[in-house]
mmCIF file with all atom_site columns, C-alpha atoms in Angstrom:
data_model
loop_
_atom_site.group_PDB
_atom_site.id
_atom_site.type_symbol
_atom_site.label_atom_id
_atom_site.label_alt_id
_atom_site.label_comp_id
_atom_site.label_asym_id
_atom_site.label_entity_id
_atom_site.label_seq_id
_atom_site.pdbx_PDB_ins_code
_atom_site.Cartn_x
_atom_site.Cartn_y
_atom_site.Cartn_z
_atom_site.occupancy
_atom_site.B_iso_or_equiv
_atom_site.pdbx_formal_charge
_atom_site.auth_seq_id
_atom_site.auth_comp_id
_atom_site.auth_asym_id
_atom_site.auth_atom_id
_atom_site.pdbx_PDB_model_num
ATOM 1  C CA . UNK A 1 1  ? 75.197  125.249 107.830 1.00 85.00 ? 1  UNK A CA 1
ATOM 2  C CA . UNK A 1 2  ? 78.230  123.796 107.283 1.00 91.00 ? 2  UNK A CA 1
ATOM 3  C CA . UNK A 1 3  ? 80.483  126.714 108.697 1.00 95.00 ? 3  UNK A CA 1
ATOM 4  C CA . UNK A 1 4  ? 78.449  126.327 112.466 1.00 95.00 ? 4  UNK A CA 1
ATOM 5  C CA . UNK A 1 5  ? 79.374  122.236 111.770 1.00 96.00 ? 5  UNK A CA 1
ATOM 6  C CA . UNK A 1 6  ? 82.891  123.544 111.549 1.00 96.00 ? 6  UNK A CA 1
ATOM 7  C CA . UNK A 1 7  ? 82.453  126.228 114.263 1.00 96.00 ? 7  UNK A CA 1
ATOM 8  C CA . UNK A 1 8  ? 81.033  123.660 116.721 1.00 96.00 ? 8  UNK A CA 1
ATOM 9  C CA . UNK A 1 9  ? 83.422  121.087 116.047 1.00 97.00 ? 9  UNK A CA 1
ATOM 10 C CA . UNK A 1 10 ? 86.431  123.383 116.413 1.00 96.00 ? 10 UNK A CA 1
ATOM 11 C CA . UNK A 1 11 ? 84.933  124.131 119.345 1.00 96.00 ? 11 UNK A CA 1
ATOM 12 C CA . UNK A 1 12 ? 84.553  120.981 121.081 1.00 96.00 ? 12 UNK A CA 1
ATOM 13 C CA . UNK A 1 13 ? 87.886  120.228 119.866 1.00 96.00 ? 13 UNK A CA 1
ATOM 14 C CA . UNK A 1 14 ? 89.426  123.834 121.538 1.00 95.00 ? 14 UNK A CA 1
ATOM 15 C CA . UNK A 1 15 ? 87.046  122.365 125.299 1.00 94.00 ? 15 UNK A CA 1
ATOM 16 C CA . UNK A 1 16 ? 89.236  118.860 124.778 1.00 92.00 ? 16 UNK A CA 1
ATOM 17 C CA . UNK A 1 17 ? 92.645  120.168 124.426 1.00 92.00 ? 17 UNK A CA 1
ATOM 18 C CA . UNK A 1 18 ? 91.709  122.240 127.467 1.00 89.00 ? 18 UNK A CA 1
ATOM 19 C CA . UNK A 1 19 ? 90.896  119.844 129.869 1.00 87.00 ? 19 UNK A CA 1
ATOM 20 C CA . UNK A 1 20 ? 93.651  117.915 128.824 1.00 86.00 ? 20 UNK A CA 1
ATOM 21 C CA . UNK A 1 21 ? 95.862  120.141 129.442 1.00 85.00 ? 21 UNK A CA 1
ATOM 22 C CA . UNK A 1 22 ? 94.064  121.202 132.455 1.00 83.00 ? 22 UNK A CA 1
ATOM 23 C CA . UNK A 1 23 ? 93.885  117.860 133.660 1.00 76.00 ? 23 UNK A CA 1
ATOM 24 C CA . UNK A 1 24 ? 97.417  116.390 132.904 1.00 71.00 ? 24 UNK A CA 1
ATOM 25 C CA . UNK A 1 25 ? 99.228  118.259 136.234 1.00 67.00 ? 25 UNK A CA 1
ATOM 26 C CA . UNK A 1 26 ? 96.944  117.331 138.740 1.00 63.00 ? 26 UNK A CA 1
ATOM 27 C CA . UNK A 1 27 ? 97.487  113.667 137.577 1.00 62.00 ? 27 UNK A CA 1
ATOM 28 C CA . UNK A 1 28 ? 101.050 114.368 137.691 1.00 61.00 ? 28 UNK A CA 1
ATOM 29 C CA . UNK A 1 29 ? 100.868 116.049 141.080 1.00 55.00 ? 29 UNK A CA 1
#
């Protein structure tokens, strides 16, 4: 239970940094 808490968290975590990144040069451009 606890290790697919983990698992899902890292997860959302991994989508965030993502769209950030994914995100950051069309604001830029």
């Amino acid at each position: 239970m606890i290790s697919f808490i983990v698992a899902l968290l890292g997860a959302v975590v991994l989508v965030g940094i993502v769209h950030m990144i994914k995100r950051e040069p069309i604001r830029t451009a």
